[in-house]
Tab-separated table of C-alpha atoms and ligand atoms in Angstrom:
chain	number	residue	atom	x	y	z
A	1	UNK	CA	23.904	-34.440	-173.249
A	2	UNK	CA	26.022	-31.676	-172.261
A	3	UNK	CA	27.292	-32.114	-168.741
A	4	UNK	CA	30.471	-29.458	-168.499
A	5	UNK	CA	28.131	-26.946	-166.332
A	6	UNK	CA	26.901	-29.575	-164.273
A	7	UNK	CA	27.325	-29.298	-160.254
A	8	UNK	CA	27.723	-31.705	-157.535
A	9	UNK	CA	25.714	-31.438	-154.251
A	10	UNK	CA	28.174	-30.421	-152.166
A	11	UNK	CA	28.779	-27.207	-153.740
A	12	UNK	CA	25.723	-25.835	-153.079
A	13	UNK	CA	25.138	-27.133	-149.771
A	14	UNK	CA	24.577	-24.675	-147.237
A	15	UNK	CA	23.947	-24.426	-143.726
A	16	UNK	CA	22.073	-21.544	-141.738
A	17	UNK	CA	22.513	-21.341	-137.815
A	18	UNK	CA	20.226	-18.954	-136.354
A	19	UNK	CA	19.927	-18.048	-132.372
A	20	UNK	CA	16.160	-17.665	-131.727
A	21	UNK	CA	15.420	-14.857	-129.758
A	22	UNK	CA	12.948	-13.559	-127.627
A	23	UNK	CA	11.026	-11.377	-129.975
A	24	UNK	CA	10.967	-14.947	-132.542
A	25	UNK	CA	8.474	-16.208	-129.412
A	26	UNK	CA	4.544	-16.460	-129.795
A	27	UNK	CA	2.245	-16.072	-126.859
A	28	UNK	CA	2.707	-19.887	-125.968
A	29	UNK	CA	6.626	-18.960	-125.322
A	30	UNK	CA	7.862	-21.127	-128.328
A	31	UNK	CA	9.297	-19.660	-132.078
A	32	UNK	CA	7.081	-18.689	-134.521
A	33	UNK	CA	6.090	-21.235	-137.229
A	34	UNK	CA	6.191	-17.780	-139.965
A	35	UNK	CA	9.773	-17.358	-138.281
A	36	UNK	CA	11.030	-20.790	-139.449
A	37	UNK	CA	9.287	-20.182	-143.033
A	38	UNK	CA	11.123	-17.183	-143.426
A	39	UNK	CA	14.577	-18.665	-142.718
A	40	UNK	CA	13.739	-21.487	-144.496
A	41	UNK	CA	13.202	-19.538	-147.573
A	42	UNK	CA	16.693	-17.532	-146.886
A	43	UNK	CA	18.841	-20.864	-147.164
A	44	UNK	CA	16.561	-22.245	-150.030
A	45	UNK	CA	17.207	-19.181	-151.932
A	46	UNK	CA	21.376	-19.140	-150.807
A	47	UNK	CA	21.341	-22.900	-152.152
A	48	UNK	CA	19.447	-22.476	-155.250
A	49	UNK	CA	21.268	-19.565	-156.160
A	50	UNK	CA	24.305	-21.246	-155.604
A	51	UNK	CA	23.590	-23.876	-158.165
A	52	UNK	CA	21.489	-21.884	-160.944
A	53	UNK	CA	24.522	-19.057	-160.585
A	54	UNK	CA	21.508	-16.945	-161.032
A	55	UNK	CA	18.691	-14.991	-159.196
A	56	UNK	CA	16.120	-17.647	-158.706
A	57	UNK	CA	12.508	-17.420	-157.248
A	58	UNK	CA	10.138	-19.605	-154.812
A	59	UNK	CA	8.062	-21.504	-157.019
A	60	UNK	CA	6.396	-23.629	-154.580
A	61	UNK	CA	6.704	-25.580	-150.950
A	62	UNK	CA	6.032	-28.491	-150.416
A	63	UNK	CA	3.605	-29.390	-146.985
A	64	UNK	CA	5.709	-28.437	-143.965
A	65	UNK	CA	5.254	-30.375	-140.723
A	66	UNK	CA	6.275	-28.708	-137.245
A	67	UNK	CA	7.587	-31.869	-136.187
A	68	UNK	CA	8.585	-30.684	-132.339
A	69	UNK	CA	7.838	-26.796	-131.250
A	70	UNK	CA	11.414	-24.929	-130.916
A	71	UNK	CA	12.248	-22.922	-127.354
A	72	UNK	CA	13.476	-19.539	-127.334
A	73	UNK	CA	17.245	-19.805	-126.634
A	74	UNK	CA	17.606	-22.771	-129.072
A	75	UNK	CA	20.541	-23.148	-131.928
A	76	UNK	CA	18.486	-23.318	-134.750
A	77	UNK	CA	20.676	-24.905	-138.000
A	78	UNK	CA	18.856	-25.097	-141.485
A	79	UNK	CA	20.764	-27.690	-143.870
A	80	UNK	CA	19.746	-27.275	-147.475
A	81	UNK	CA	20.974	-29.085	-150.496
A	82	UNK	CA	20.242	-29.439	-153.702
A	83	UNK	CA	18.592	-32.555	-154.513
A	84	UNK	CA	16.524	-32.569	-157.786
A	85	UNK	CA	17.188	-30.347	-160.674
A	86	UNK	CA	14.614	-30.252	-164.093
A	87	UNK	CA	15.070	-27.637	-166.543
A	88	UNK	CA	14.737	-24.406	-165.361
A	89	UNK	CA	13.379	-25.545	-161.955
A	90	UNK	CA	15.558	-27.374	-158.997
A	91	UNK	CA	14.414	-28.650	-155.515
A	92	UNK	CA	16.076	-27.665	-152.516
A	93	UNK	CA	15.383	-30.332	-149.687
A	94	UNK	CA	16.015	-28.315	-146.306
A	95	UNK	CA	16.375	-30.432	-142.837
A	96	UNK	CA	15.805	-28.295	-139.889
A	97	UNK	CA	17.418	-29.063	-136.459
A	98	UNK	CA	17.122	-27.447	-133.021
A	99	UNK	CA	20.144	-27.761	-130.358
A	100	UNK	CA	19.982	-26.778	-126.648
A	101	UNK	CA	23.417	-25.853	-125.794
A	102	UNK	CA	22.864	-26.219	-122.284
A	103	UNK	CA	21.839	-29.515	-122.136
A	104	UNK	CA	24.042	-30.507	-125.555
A	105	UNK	CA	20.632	-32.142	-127.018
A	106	UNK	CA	19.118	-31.817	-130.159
A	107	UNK	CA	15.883	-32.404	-131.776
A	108	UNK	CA	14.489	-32.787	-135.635
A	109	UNK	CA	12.302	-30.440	-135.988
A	110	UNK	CA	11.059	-30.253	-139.840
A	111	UNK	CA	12.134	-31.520	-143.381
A	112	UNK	CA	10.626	-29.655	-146.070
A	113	UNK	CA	11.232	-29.004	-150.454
A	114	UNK	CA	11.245	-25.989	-151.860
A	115	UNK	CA	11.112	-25.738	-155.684
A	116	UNK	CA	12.785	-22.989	-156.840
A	117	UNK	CA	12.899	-21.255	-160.569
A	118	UNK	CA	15.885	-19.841	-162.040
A	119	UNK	CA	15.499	-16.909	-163.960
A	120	UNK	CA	17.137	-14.770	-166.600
A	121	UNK	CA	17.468	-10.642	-166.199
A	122	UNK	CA	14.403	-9.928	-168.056
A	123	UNK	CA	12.785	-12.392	-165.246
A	124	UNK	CA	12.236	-15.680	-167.834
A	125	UNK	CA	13.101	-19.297	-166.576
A	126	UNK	CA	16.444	-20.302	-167.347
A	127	UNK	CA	18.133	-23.289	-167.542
A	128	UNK	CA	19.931	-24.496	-164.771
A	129	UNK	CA	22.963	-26.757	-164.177
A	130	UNK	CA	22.333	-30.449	-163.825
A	131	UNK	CA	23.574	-32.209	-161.079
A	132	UNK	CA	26.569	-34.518	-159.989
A	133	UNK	CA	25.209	-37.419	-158.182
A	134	UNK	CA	27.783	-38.646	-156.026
A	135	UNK	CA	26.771	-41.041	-152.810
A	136	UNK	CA	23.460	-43.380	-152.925
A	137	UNK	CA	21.653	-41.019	-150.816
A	138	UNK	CA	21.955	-38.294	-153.343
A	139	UNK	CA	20.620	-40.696	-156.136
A	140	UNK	CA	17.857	-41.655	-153.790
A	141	UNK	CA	16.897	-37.961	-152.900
A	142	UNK	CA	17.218	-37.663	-156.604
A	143	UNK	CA	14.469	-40.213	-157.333
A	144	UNK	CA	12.039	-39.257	-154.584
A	145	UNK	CA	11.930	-35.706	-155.740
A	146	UNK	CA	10.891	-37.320	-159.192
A	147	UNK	CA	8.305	-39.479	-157.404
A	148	UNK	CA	6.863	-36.443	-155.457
A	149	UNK	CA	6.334	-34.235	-158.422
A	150	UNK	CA	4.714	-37.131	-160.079
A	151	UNK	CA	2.616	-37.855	-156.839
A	152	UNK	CA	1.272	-34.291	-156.993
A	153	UNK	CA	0.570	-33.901	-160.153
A	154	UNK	CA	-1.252	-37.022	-159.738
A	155	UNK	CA	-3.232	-34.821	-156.766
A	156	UNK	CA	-3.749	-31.891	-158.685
A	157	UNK	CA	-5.445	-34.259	-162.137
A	158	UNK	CA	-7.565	-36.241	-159.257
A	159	UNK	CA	-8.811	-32.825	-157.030
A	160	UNK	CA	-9.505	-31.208	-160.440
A	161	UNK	CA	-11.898	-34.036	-161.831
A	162	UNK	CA	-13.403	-34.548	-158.358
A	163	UNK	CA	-14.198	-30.795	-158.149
A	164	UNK	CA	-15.409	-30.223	-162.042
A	165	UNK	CA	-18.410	-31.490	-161.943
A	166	UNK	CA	-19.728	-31.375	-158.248
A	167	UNK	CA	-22.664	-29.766	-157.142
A	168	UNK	CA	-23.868	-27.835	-154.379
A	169	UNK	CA	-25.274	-31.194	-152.919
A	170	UNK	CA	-21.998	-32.813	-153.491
A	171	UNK	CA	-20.244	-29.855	-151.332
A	172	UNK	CA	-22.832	-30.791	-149.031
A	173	UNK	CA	-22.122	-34.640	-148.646
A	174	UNK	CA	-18.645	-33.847	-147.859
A	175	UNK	CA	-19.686	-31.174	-145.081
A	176	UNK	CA	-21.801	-34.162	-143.420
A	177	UNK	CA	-20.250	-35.115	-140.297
A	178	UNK	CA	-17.788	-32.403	-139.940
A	179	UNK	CA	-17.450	-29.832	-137.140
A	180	UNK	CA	-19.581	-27.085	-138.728
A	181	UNK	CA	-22.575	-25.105	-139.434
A	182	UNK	CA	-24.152	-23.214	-142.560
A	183	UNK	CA	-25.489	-19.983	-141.640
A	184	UNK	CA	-27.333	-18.403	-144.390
B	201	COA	C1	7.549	-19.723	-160.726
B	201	COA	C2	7.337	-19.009	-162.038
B	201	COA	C3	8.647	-18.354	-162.465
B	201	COA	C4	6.945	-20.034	-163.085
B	201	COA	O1	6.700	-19.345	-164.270
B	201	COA	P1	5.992	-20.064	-165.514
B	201	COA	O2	5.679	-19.028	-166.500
B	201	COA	O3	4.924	-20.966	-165.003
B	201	COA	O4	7.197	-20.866	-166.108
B	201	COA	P2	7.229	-22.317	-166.686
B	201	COA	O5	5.889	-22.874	-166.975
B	201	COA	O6	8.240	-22.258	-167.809
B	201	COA	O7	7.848	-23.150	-165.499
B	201	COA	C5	9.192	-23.006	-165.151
B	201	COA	C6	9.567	-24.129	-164.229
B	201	COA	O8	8.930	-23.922	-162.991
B	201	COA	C7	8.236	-25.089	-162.595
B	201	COA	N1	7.071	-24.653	-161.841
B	201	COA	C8	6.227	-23.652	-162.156
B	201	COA	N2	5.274	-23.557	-161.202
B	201	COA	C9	5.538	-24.522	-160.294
B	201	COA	C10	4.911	-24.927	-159.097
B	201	COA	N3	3.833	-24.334	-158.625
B	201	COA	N4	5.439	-25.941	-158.416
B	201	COA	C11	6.563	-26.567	-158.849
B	201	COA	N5	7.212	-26.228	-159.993
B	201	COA	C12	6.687	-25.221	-160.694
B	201	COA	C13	7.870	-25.762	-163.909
B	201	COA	O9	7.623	-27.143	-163.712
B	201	COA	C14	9.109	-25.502	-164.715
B	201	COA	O10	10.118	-26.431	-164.312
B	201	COA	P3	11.203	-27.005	-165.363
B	201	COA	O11	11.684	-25.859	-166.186
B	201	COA	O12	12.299	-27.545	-164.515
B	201	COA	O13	10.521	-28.050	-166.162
B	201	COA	C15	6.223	-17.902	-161.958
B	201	COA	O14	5.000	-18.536	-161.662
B	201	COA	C16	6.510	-16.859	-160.914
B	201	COA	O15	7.245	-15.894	-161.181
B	201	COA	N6	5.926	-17.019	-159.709
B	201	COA	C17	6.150	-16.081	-158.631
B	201	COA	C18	7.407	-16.458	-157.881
B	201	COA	C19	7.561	-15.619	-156.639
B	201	COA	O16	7.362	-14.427	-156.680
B	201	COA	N7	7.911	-16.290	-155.529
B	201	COA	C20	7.954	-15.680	-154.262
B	201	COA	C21	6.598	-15.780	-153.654
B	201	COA	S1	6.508	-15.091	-152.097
């Protein structure tokens, strides 16, 4: 294997502070979840960028949990990293953290993956660096990514034979029991 254009973490890391303003607010007075998708999806892109050393796309996200609602007026840092790379595919883990300055507190607020897709100028995957693992944690991270892609493609094999051959009245057993009506 070929390992003279591989990268370590840390020089892709990057960290986005944002100041969230009143405009960021919803009708409840707290930040947007769309806001915190969006800047996710800035520093995913700055980090996978970094790495790939090319123009690279969203391929998917992995499920997001608002962990704690964030308050306008709130430091709002986004830590990315690199922590899985494939072939032309890597996965940027992203930690999000709100501080109050005032009160000098701070709160986790989401970790989520983004898999990202390097591509070429005519807009084909392309191969992207491997990685340097340097520190336990980094192997870890390594090895859970490779767990979580197995784990949903796992999902996506079960939903798809569940769903293939059921019925109408199959729908219908699942609707049993559940907070609503048919109406046609
Ligand atoms: C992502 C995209 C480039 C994949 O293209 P494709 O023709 O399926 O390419 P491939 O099958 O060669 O897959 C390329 C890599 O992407 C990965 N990939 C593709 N779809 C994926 C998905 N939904 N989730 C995770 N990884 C995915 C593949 O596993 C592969 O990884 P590897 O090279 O490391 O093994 C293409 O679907 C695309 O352009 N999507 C739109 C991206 C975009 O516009 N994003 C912004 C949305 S707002």
């Amino acid at each position: 294997m070929d390992t003279s254009d591989f990268k370590t973490v840390g020089y892709s890391k990057t960290t986005l502070t944002e100041l969230m303003i009143p405009t960021y607010a919803n009708f409840g007075g707290k930040v947007h979840g769309g806001i915190l998708l969006s800047l996710m999806d800035k520093v995913a892109y700055v980090c996978a960028a970094k790495h790939a050393g090319n123009y690279c796309v969203t391929a998917s996200i992995d499920s997001v949990d608002f962990l704690a609602p964030i308050e306008v007026g709130e430091l709002v840092s986004l830590k990315a990293s690199v922590v899985y790379t494939g072939h032309s595919s890597l996965v940027v883990g992203i930690r999000v953290v709100a501080e109050n300055v005032k009160t000098q507190t701070s709160k986790h607020t989401n970790t989520c993956y983004f898999t990202m897709v390097s591509m070429d100028e005519h807009h084909r995957p392309v191969q992207v660096p491997g990685l340097i693992l340097e520190t336990k944690d980094e192997i870890r991270r390594f090895a859970d990514a490779i767990m979580r892609k197995t784990l949903k493609k796992d999902q996506r094999k079960r939903l798809d034979e569940l769903k293939t051959p059921m019925a109408v009245e199959n729908y219908m057993k699942l609707l049993q029991n559940e907070r609503c009506v048919i109406n046609k």
